[in-house]
Coordinates of C-alpha atoms and ligand atoms in Angstrom, one line a residue:
Chain Z
M151 CA 0.0 0.1 0.0
P152 CA 1.5 3.4 -1.0
T153 CA 2.2 5.7 1.8
T154 CA 2.5 9.4 1.9
T155 CA 5.4 10.4 -0.2
D156 CA 7.6 13.5 0.0
Q157 CA 7.8 13.8 -3.8
A158 CA 5.5 16.5 -5.0
I159 CA 4.0 16.4 -8.4
G160 CA 5.3 19.4 -10.2
A161 CA 3.1 22.3 -11.5
D162 CA 5.1 22.3 -14.7
L163 CA 4.5 18.7 -15.5
I164 CA 0.7 19.1 -14.8
R165 CA 0.7 22.0 -17.2
E166 CA 2.5 20.0 -19.9
V167 CA 0.2 17.0 -19.4
A168 CA -3.1 19.2 -19.3
F169 CA -2.0 20.7 -22.6
E170 CA -1.3 17.3 -24.2
L171 CA -4.7 16.0 -23.0
N172 CA -6.4 18.9 -24.7
R173 CA -4.7 18.1 -28.0
R174 CA -5.5 14.4 -27.8
A175 CA -9.0 14.9 -26.8
A176 CA -9.5 17.4 -29.7
I177 CA -8.5 15.2 -32.3
H178 CA -8.5 11.5 -31.5
I179 CA -11.6 9.7 -30.6
P180 CA -11.5 7.0 -27.9
D181 CA -11.5 3.6 -29.4
D182 CA -14.7 2.4 -27.7
V183 CA -16.7 5.1 -29.4
R184 CA -15.2 4.6 -32.8
E185 CA -15.6 0.8 -32.7
N186 CA -19.2 1.1 -31.5
I187 CA -20.1 3.4 -34.3
R188 CA -18.3 1.4 -36.9
G189 CA -20.4 -1.6 -35.9
M190 CA -23.5 0.4 -36.1
A191 CA -22.7 1.6 -39.6
E192 CA -22.0 -2.0 -40.7
R193 CA -25.2 -3.4 -39.4
E194 CA -27.4 -0.5 -40.6
T195 CA -29.7 -1.4 -43.5
E196 CA -31.4 2.0 -44.2
K197 CA -29.5 3.6 -46.7
L198 CA -29.7 7.4 -45.4
S199 CA -28.7 6.3 -41.9
K200 CA -25.9 4.1 -43.2
F201 CA -24.6 6.9 -45.1
V202 CA -24.5 9.3 -42.3
L203 CA -22.9 6.7 -40.1
L204 CA -20.2 5.9 -42.5
E205 CA -19.4 9.6 -42.9
I206 CA -19.1 9.9 -39.2
V207 CA -16.5 7.0 -38.8
N208 CA -14.6 8.4 -42.0
N209 CA -14.5 11.8 -40.2
Y210 CA -12.7 10.3 -37.3
E211 CA -10.0 9.0 -39.7
V212 CA -9.8 12.3 -41.4
A213 CA -9.3 14.1 -38.0
D214 CA -6.5 11.7 -37.2
E215 CA -4.8 12.0 -40.8
D216 CA -5.0 15.7 -40.9
N217 CA -4.4 16.2 -37.3
V218 CA -7.4 18.6 -36.9
P219 CA -10.4 18.8 -34.6
M220 CA -13.1 16.2 -35.5
C221 CA -15.9 18.7 -35.0
A222 CA -15.5 22.6 -35.3
D223 CA -17.4 23.1 -32.3
T224 CA -14.5 22.2 -30.2
G225 CA -16.9 22.4 -27.1
L226 CA -16.2 23.6 -23.7
P227 CA -12.9 22.5 -22.4
R228 CA -13.3 21.1 -19.0
F229 CA -11.3 19.0 -16.6
Y230 CA -12.0 16.1 -14.0
A231 CA -9.4 15.5 -11.5
K232 CA -9.1 12.3 -9.3
V233 CA -6.7 13.0 -6.6
G234 CA -5.0 10.1 -4.7
N235 CA -5.4 10.6 -0.9
E236 CA -1.5 10.3 -0.7
A237 CA -0.7 12.7 -3.5
R238 CA 1.2 15.9 -3.0
L239 CA 1.0 18.7 -5.4
E240 CA 3.8 21.3 -5.8
G241 CA 2.1 24.7 -4.9
G242 CA -1.1 22.8 -4.0
F243 CA -4.6 22.8 -5.5
V244 CA -4.1 26.6 -6.5
A245 CA -1.2 25.7 -8.7
L246 CA -3.1 22.7 -10.1
E247 CA -5.9 25.0 -11.1
R248 CA -3.5 27.7 -12.6
S249 CA -1.7 25.0 -14.7
I250 CA -5.0 23.7 -16.1
R251 CA -6.1 27.3 -17.0
E252 CA -2.8 28.0 -18.4
A253 CA -2.8 25.0 -20.5
T254 CA -6.3 25.6 -21.8
A255 CA -5.4 29.1 -22.9
R256 CA -2.4 27.6 -24.8
A257 CA -4.4 24.7 -26.3
T258 CA -6.8 27.3 -27.7
A259 CA -4.3 29.2 -29.5
E260 CA -2.1 26.2 -30.7
I261 CA -4.3 23.4 -31.5
P262 CA -6.5 25.6 -32.3
L263 CA -9.7 25.2 -30.3
R264 CA -12.6 27.6 -31.0
P265 CA -12.8 30.2 -28.3
N266 CA -16.3 29.3 -27.3
R267 CA -16.4 30.6 -23.7
V268 CA -18.0 33.9 -23.3
H269 CA -19.6 36.0 -20.6
P270 CA -23.3 34.8 -20.3
I271 CA -24.7 38.4 -20.6
S272 CA -22.1 40.8 -22.1
R273 CA -20.9 37.9 -24.4
K274 CA -17.3 39.1 -23.8
D275 CA -14.8 36.6 -25.2
H276 CA -11.4 36.2 -23.9
N277 CA -10.5 34.3 -26.9
N278 CA -8.8 31.5 -24.8
N279 CA -11.6 29.5 -23.3
V280 CA -10.7 30.8 -19.9
G281 CA -13.1 33.1 -17.7
I282 CA -15.4 32.9 -14.6
H283 CA -15.8 29.2 -13.7
A284 CA -14.1 28.2 -16.8
P285 CA -12.6 25.7 -17.5
N286 CA -14.8 23.8 -14.9
V287 CA -12.6 21.4 -12.6
D288 CA -14.5 18.7 -10.8
Y289 CA -12.8 16.6 -8.3
S290 CA -13.0 13.1 -6.8
W291 CA -10.7 11.4 -4.3
E292 CA -9.1 8.0 -4.3
P293 CA -7.7 6.2 -1.1
N294 CA -4.4 4.5 -1.1
A295 CA -2.9 6.4 -4.1
E296 CA -0.2 8.8 -4.7
W297 CA -1.1 9.8 -8.3
V298 CA -3.3 12.6 -9.9
E299 CA -5.5 11.7 -12.7
L300 CA -6.6 14.2 -15.1
T301 CA -9.3 13.9 -17.7
A302 CA -9.8 16.7 -20.3
F303 CA -13.2 16.7 -21.9
H304 CA -14.4 18.9 -24.6
K305 CA -18.0 19.1 -24.2
G306 CA -20.1 20.0 -27.1
G307 CA -23.8 20.1 -27.7
L308 CA -26.4 22.5 -26.6
F309 CA -29.1 20.0 -26.9
G310 CA -29.9 16.5 -25.5
G311 CA -30.0 17.2 -21.8
D312 CA -33.0 17.6 -19.5
Y313 CA -34.1 17.3 -15.8
R314 CA -37.4 16.1 -14.3
M315 CA -38.7 15.9 -10.8
L316 CA -40.3 12.5 -10.6
F317 CA -41.9 11.0 -7.5
P318 CA -41.6 7.5 -6.0
G319 CA -45.1 6.7 -7.6
D320 CA -43.9 7.5 -11.2
G321 CA -41.5 4.6 -10.6
V322 CA -39.3 2.8 -13.3
D323 CA -42.0 3.7 -15.8
G324 CA -41.5 7.4 -15.2
I325 CA -37.9 6.9 -15.9
R326 CA -38.7 5.0 -19.1
R327 CA -41.0 7.7 -20.3
F328 CA -38.6 10.4 -19.5
Y329 CA -35.9 8.4 -21.3
L330 CA -38.1 8.3 -24.4
D331 CA -39.2 12.0 -24.2
V332 CA -35.6 13.1 -24.3
I333 CA -35.0 10.9 -27.4
S334 CA -38.2 12.2 -29.0
E335 CA -37.0 15.8 -28.2
F336 CA -33.5 15.6 -29.4
F337 CA -32.9 12.7 -31.7
K338 CA -35.4 14.0 -34.3
R339 CA -33.4 16.1 -36.8
G340 CA -30.3 14.9 -35.1
L341 CA -30.2 17.7 -32.6
S342 CA -28.3 15.5 -30.2
C343 CA -25.7 14.6 -32.8
Q344 CA -26.3 11.1 -32.1
P345 CA -25.1 8.3 -31.9
A346 CA -25.1 9.2 -28.3
I347 CA -24.0 7.8 -25.1
V348 CA -27.0 8.5 -22.9
G349 CA -26.1 9.2 -19.2
I350 CA -29.0 9.0 -16.6
G351 CA -28.6 10.4 -13.2
I352 CA -31.2 9.1 -10.6
G353 CA -31.9 10.5 -7.1
G354 CA -29.6 12.6 -4.9
T355 CA -30.5 16.3 -5.2
K356 CA -31.3 18.4 -8.5
D357 CA -27.6 19.3 -8.9
T358 CA -26.3 15.9 -8.0
C359 CA -28.4 13.9 -10.5
V360 CA -27.5 16.5 -13.3
R361 CA -23.8 16.0 -12.5
L362 CA -24.1 12.3 -12.2
A363 CA -26.0 12.0 -15.6
K364 CA -23.2 14.0 -17.4
E365 CA -20.5 12.1 -15.8
A366 CA -22.1 8.9 -16.5
A367 CA -22.4 9.7 -20.3
C368 CA -18.9 11.3 -20.5
L369 CA -16.6 9.2 -18.2
R370 CA -17.8 5.6 -18.6
V371 CA -16.8 3.7 -21.7
V372 CA -19.1 2.0 -24.1
G373 CA -20.1 -1.5 -22.8
D374 CA -19.4 -0.7 -19.2
R375 CA -22.2 -1.8 -16.7
N376 CA -23.2 -0.5 -13.3
P377 CA -22.0 -3.1 -10.6
D378 CA -25.6 -3.1 -9.2
P379 CA -27.3 -6.0 -11.2
E380 CA -30.7 -4.4 -11.2
I381 CA -29.3 -1.1 -12.5
A382 CA -27.3 -3.1 -15.1
A383 CA -30.4 -4.7 -16.3
L384 CA -32.1 -1.4 -16.6
E385 CA -29.0 0.0 -18.6
E386 CA -29.5 -2.9 -21.1
E387 CA -33.2 -2.5 -21.4
L388 CA -32.8 1.2 -22.2
V389 CA -30.2 0.4 -24.7
G390 CA -32.8 -1.9 -26.5
L391 CA -35.6 0.7 -26.1
G392 CA -33.4 3.3 -27.8
Q393 CA -33.0 1.0 -30.7
R394 CA -36.6 0.4 -31.0
T395 CA -37.3 4.1 -31.4
S396 CA -35.9 3.6 -34.9
L397 CA -34.4 7.2 -34.6
S398 CA -31.0 6.7 -36.0
A399 CA -28.2 9.3 -36.8
M400 CA -29.5 12.8 -37.9
G401 CA -33.1 11.4 -36.9
F402 CA -33.4 9.2 -40.0
K403 CA -35.1 5.9 -39.8
G404 CA -32.9 3.1 -38.8
Q405 CA -31.7 0.8 -36.1
G406 CA -31.3 3.5 -33.4
A407 CA -28.3 5.3 -32.4
V408 CA -27.9 4.9 -28.5
M409 CA -24.3 3.8 -28.1
D410 CA -25.0 2.8 -24.5
A411 CA -27.0 3.8 -21.6
H412 CA -25.2 4.5 -18.3
I413 CA -27.1 5.0 -15.1
E414 CA -25.7 6.4 -11.8
V415 CA -27.9 6.6 -8.7
A416 CA -27.5 8.8 -5.4
Y417 CA -29.6 8.5 -2.3
T418 CA -32.4 11.0 -2.4
H419 CA -35.2 12.6 -0.4
T420 CA -37.8 10.0 0.8
G421 CA -40.5 11.9 -1.1
G422 CA -38.9 12.3 -4.4
M423 CA -37.0 10.8 -7.4
P424 CA -35.2 13.4 -9.3
V425 CA -33.9 12.4 -12.7
S426 CA -31.6 13.9 -15.2
I427 CA -30.7 12.8 -18.6
H428 CA -27.8 13.6 -20.7
H429 CA -27.0 12.8 -24.3
Q430 CA -23.2 12.9 -25.1
C431 CA -22.7 13.3 -28.9
F432 CA -20.5 11.2 -31.2
A433 CA -17.8 13.9 -31.0
L434 CA -16.9 12.4 -27.7
R435 CA -13.5 14.2 -27.0
R436 CA -12.0 12.8 -23.9
A437 CA -8.2 12.1 -22.8
T438 CA -7.0 10.8 -19.4
A439 CA -3.6 10.5 -17.9
R440 CA -2.3 9.5 -14.5
I441 CA 0.5 11.4 -13.2
H442 CA 2.7 9.7 -10.6
A443 CA 4.6 11.0 -7.7
D444 CA 7.8 10.0 -9.5
G445 CA 7.1 11.9 -12.7
R446 CA 5.7 9.0 -14.7
V447 CA 2.8 9.8 -16.9
E448 CA 0.4 7.0 -18.1
Y449 CA -2.1 7.9 -20.8
R450 CA -5.2 5.8 -20.3
E451 CA -8.3 5.0 -22.4
N452 CA -10.6 4.4 -19.7
P453 CA -10.9 7.4 -17.0
E454 CA -12.5 4.8 -14.4
W455 CA -13.9 7.7 -12.6
F456 CA -16.7 5.7 -11.0
T457 CA -14.5 3.7 -8.6
D458 CA -16.0 1.7 -5.7
Y459 CA -14.9 4.5 -3.4
Y460 CA -16.7 7.0 -5.4
R461 CA -19.9 5.0 -5.3
R462 CA -19.4 3.9 -1.6
E463 CA -22.8 3.5 0.4
T464 CA -21.8 3.0 4.0
V465 CA -20.4 5.4 6.8
S466 CA -16.7 4.6 6.4
Chain O
M139 CA -40.0 13.8 -57.4
N140 CA -42.4 10.9 -56.6
E141 CA -40.8 9.1 -53.7
T142 CA -42.5 9.4 -50.5
N143 CA -40.4 7.3 -48.4
T144 CA -36.7 7.7 -47.6
S145 CA -35.6 4.2 -48.4
D146 CA -36.6 5.0 -52.1
L147 CA -34.6 8.0 -52.5
P148 CA -31.8 7.6 -55.2
M149 CA -29.3 9.8 -53.2
D150 CA -27.7 11.1 -56.4
E151 CA -24.4 12.9 -56.2
H152 CA -24.0 16.5 -57.7
T153 CA -21.1 18.9 -57.5
L154 CA -22.2 22.5 -57.7
E155 CA -20.1 25.7 -58.8
T156 CA -20.8 29.0 -57.2
P157 CA -22.7 31.0 -57.9
V158 CA -25.2 28.2 -58.4
T159 CA -27.5 28.6 -61.3
P160 CA -31.2 28.3 -60.9
D161 CA -31.0 25.2 -63.3
A162 CA -28.6 23.5 -61.1
L163 CA -30.7 24.1 -58.1
A164 CA -33.9 22.9 -59.7
K165 CA -32.3 19.4 -60.4
L166 CA -31.6 18.8 -56.7
K167 CA -33.8 16.1 -55.2
L168 CA -34.5 15.4 -51.5
G169 CA -31.8 13.3 -50.1
D170 CA -29.3 13.8 -53.0
V171 CA -25.6 14.4 -51.9
V172 CA -23.9 17.7 -52.9
Y173 CA -20.4 18.8 -53.1
I174 CA -19.6 22.6 -53.7
D175 CA -16.7 24.2 -55.6
G176 CA -16.1 27.9 -55.3
T177 CA -17.0 30.4 -52.7
V178 CA -19.1 30.3 -49.5
F179 CA -19.5 32.9 -46.7
T180 CA -20.4 32.2 -43.1
G181 CA -22.9 33.9 -40.8
R182 CA -24.8 33.5 -37.8
I183 CA -26.6 35.6 -35.3
G184 CA -23.9 38.2 -34.5
L185 CA -23.7 39.0 -38.3
Y186 CA -27.5 39.1 -38.9
K187 CA -27.9 41.5 -35.8
K188 CA -25.4 43.9 -37.1
L189 CA -26.7 43.8 -40.7
F190 CA -30.4 43.7 -40.3
D191 CA -31.1 45.0 -36.6
E192 CA -28.3 47.8 -36.5
K193 CA -28.7 48.1 -40.2
A194 CA -24.8 48.5 -40.6
E195 CA -23.3 48.9 -44.1
P196 CA -22.3 45.4 -45.3
P197 CA -18.4 45.2 -45.4
V198 CA -18.5 43.6 -48.7
D199 CA -21.0 43.2 -51.6
I200 CA -22.2 39.6 -50.8
R201 CA -24.1 39.2 -54.0
S202 CA -21.0 39.7 -56.1
L203 CA -19.0 36.9 -53.9
T204 CA -21.5 34.1 -54.0
N205 CA -25.1 32.8 -53.5
V206 CA -24.1 30.1 -50.9
T207 CA -24.1 30.9 -47.2
F208 CA -23.2 28.6 -44.4
H209 CA -24.4 28.8 -40.9
C210 CA -21.2 28.2 -39.0
S211 CA -18.2 29.2 -37.4
P212 CA -15.0 27.4 -38.3
A213 CA -12.2 26.4 -35.9
V214 CA -9.4 28.7 -37.2
G215 CA -5.9 29.6 -36.2
E216 CA -3.9 32.7 -37.3
T217 CA -0.7 31.3 -38.6
S218 CA 0.8 34.6 -39.2
P219 CA -0.9 38.2 -38.9
G220 CA -3.7 38.0 -41.4
E221 CA -3.0 34.5 -42.5
W222 CA -5.7 32.0 -41.3
K223 CA -5.8 28.3 -41.4
V224 CA -9.2 26.5 -41.1
S225 CA -8.8 23.2 -39.4
A226 CA -12.5 22.2 -39.0
V227 CA -16.0 23.6 -39.9
T228 CA -19.3 22.4 -38.6
A229 CA -22.7 24.0 -38.8
T230 CA -24.9 25.5 -36.2
A231 CA -28.6 24.8 -35.7
S232 CA -30.5 26.8 -38.4
F233 CA -33.9 27.3 -37.1
R234 CA -32.8 30.0 -34.8
F235 CA -32.3 32.2 -37.9
E236 CA -35.8 32.3 -39.3
K237 CA -36.2 36.0 -38.4
H238 CA -33.3 37.2 -40.4
L239 CA -32.7 34.7 -43.0
P240 CA -35.4 36.0 -45.4
M241 CA -33.6 39.3 -45.5
L242 CA -30.3 37.6 -46.3
M243 CA -32.0 35.8 -49.1
D244 CA -34.0 38.8 -50.5
D245 CA -31.3 41.5 -50.1
H246 CA -28.3 39.8 -50.8
G247 CA -29.3 37.2 -53.3
V248 CA -28.5 34.0 -51.1
R249 CA -30.0 30.8 -52.8
V250 CA -28.2 28.0 -51.1
V251 CA -28.2 27.7 -47.3
I252 CA -26.0 25.2 -45.7
G253 CA -26.9 24.5 -42.1
K254 CA -28.1 22.2 -39.5
G255 CA -31.3 20.5 -38.6
G256 CA -33.5 22.2 -41.3
M257 CA -36.0 24.8 -40.8
S258 CA -39.9 24.5 -40.5
Q259 CA -42.1 23.5 -43.4
E260 CA -43.8 26.8 -43.3
F261 CA -40.7 28.8 -43.6
Y262 CA -39.6 26.6 -46.7
Q263 CA -42.9 27.2 -48.4
N264 CA -42.9 31.0 -47.8
H265 CA -39.4 31.6 -48.7
F266 CA -37.3 28.8 -50.2
R267 CA -40.2 27.9 -52.7
R268 CA -40.8 31.6 -53.5
L269 CA -37.1 32.2 -54.4
G270 CA -36.2 28.8 -55.8
A271 CA -33.6 28.4 -53.0
V272 CA -32.5 25.0 -51.5
F273 CA -31.5 24.0 -47.9
L274 CA -28.5 21.7 -47.7
N275 CA -28.0 19.8 -44.4
T276 CA -24.7 19.1 -43.1
V277 CA -24.1 15.3 -42.3
G278 CA -23.6 14.0 -38.8
Y279 CA -23.5 17.0 -37.8
G280 CA -20.2 17.1 -36.4
I281 CA -18.1 16.0 -39.3
G282 CA -16.0 19.1 -39.1
A283 CA -12.7 17.7 -40.2
Q284 CA -14.1 16.3 -43.5
Y285 CA -15.5 19.8 -44.2
G286 CA -12.3 21.4 -43.2
R287 CA -10.7 19.4 -46.0
G288 CA -12.8 21.2 -48.5
V289 CA -11.7 24.6 -47.3
K290 CA -8.7 25.6 -49.5
K291 CA -8.2 29.1 -48.4
V292 CA -9.6 31.9 -46.2
E293 CA -10.2 34.6 -48.9
A294 CA -11.2 37.3 -46.3
V295 CA -12.7 37.8 -42.9
H296 CA -15.0 40.8 -42.1
W297 CA -16.0 42.4 -39.0
L298 CA -13.5 40.1 -36.9
D299 CA -12.9 42.9 -34.2
E300 CA -16.5 43.7 -33.9
L301 CA -17.9 40.2 -33.7
G302 CA -15.0 37.9 -32.8
I303 CA -13.7 34.7 -34.4
A304 CA -17.0 32.8 -33.9
Q305 CA -19.3 35.3 -35.3
A306 CA -17.4 37.1 -37.9
L307 CA -18.3 36.9 -41.7
W308 CA -15.6 34.4 -43.2
V309 CA -15.2 34.3 -46.9
L310 CA -13.9 30.7 -47.8
N311 CA -12.6 29.3 -51.0
V312 CA -13.7 25.6 -51.2
K313 CA -13.2 22.6 -53.4
R314 CA -15.2 19.3 -53.1
F315 CA -16.7 20.9 -50.0
G316 CA -19.3 18.3 -48.6
P317 CA -21.1 16.0 -48.5
F318 CA -24.3 17.8 -47.9
L319 CA -27.8 16.2 -48.1
V320 CA -30.6 18.2 -49.9
E321 CA -33.0 18.9 -47.0
C322 CA -35.3 21.3 -48.8
D323 CA -35.7 21.5 -52.6
T324 CA -36.8 24.5 -54.7
E325 CA -40.5 23.3 -54.3
G326 CA -40.1 23.8 -50.6
R327 CA -40.3 20.0 -49.8
S328 CA -38.5 18.7 -46.8
L329 CA -36.5 15.5 -46.3
Y330 CA -37.1 15.8 -42.4
Q331 CA -40.9 16.0 -42.9
M332 CA -40.6 12.7 -44.9
A333 CA -38.3 11.2 -42.2
L334 CA -40.5 12.2 -39.2
K335 CA -43.6 10.5 -40.6
E336 CA -41.6 7.2 -40.8
T337 CA -40.1 7.4 -37.3
N338 CA -43.1 8.8 -35.5
A339 CA -45.2 5.6 -36.1
E340 CA -42.5 3.4 -34.4
L341 CA -42.1 5.9 -31.6
M342 CA -45.7 6.1 -30.5
Q343 CA -46.0 2.4 -30.0
L344 CA -43.2 2.5 -27.5
Y345 CA -45.3 5.0 -25.3
E346 CA -48.0 2.6 -24.8
G347 CA -48.7 1.9 -21.0
L348 CA -46.2 4.5 -19.9
P349 CA -48.2 7.2 -17.8
L350 CA -47.5 10.8 -17.8
P351 CA -45.3 12.2 -15.0
T352 CA -47.1 13.2 -11.8
L353 CA -45.7 16.8 -11.9
K354 CA -46.5 18.5 -15.2
R355 CA -44.5 21.5 -16.2
M356 CA -45.7 24.8 -17.8
G357 CA -45.2 24.8 -21.7
E358 CA -44.0 21.2 -21.8
V359 CA -44.6 19.1 -24.8
H360 CA -46.5 15.9 -23.8
N361 CA -47.2 14.6 -27.4
P362 CA -44.1 12.8 -28.5
E363 CA -45.1 13.4 -32.3
D364 CA -44.6 17.2 -31.7
E365 CA -41.1 18.8 -32.2
V366 CA -39.3 21.0 -29.7
F367 CA -39.2 24.0 -32.2
Ligands
SF4_204 S1 -23.2 18.4 -30.5 FE1 -21.2 17.3 -30.7 S2 -20.9 16.7 -32.8 FE2 -22.7 18.0 -32.8 S3 -21.8 20.1 -33.3 FE3 -21.8 19.9 -31.2 S4 -19.8 19.1 -30.7 FE4 -20.0 18.7 -32.8

């Protein structure tokens, strides 16, 4: 078991890695997504949908070959940091956040990323994707670890998210209906830019379920199942339900365009069941690296954000 | 055009040169695949507000450039002062521009609109049909790297300081720029109207037995056949 080490992870190293993660996220699609959509394209029999799916797969290759972003909406760059309980950071968390902000500004100019972040009212744009609460940095913690794991995510999409206050009486049927409603709203005309990974956050408080839905859509790989067998069964049922809507890429008729459905739950108020749903588009831009105390950097395909510790249920 | 169902569309391929002639536009059928050679200009809400709400003098004679507009903002980098490199291009949702688009079409001669998601049937009938214009839908939508390949050069950028990179008027020189799908033809017909009929039937069956939520919300759509805009 690792113990507290005296070696601090350097702020310069974090800045370099954060820049590299922005670069990788913008250009290279994770393998789980690419393979899933390739399979969908091969199986599809409707010609319009098949045409669109094949173009999407082709576009991933063009982005790799030409070394350019896959989608011109390079999204809102944001970071997830999982910090080992035994990790030490040079300059502490203030330095970590400064490194992330510096890396984001540099990445915007050099990759380039579109400067999407503006003041919500004045629409002022610093042209570097940095501003008030931007980029977002979300944290989670991991016991018995001396590393810091950073995930850069370039979050696109103005559509495909919703929240509903359901009640215990609405039950699982209420969740099914909500799931179909969000598909009806946003798969038509392809507003979600599906194929999408659907994240569903159930319970907690309003803000928690919105956060969980987004993390479930963005940080779990295609094919991953929730460890609770009942929830895993519901995930599989919802994938099937998505296929049966017949809404494929761009909303054309086909065999559906849900890459996967990922559910996360949180304990909630005894009288309610808040639910949030989030569609992550096919331009899923994510890159993860684990930075060790000795300076080693390990790039990883799977962020493994939802650890047993993160989902813990008991007091200790 | 007799096809009423998307599976029967021939999806013929065309390459259009700008400015696109009325003849070439009239040949396009719903679901056809289109590539563009020539010049296109970009525009979205910032540009429209300046041109039509503030009534600013246009920085360039649009009509003499091209009759093709693109609802997008490119991902661009300045390689040296005044030299721009486009890396990726993707459209932004077009239905938000219904207020200003007729002015762009009437006053500046635009006849090809490249965008995302299409526009309402009524809008097509009132404006596209009247002017013999077409709406070309981008594919995906986010296949920006593929579209970026088709952009050969940034000819000019206007109102960059006033509007910023994302909203400025970019004039792009393009070659084999595409593919786009014909969403609205010169008769004002819509590919999406055809597609929605096909998918709504399947969708409604899945709702059987699923009750409405206990708590209703003001303004919420409860009929899954309706659209959100
Ligand atoms: S939703 Fe995704 S694929 Fe679509 S335009 Fe936005 S970032 Fe690109």
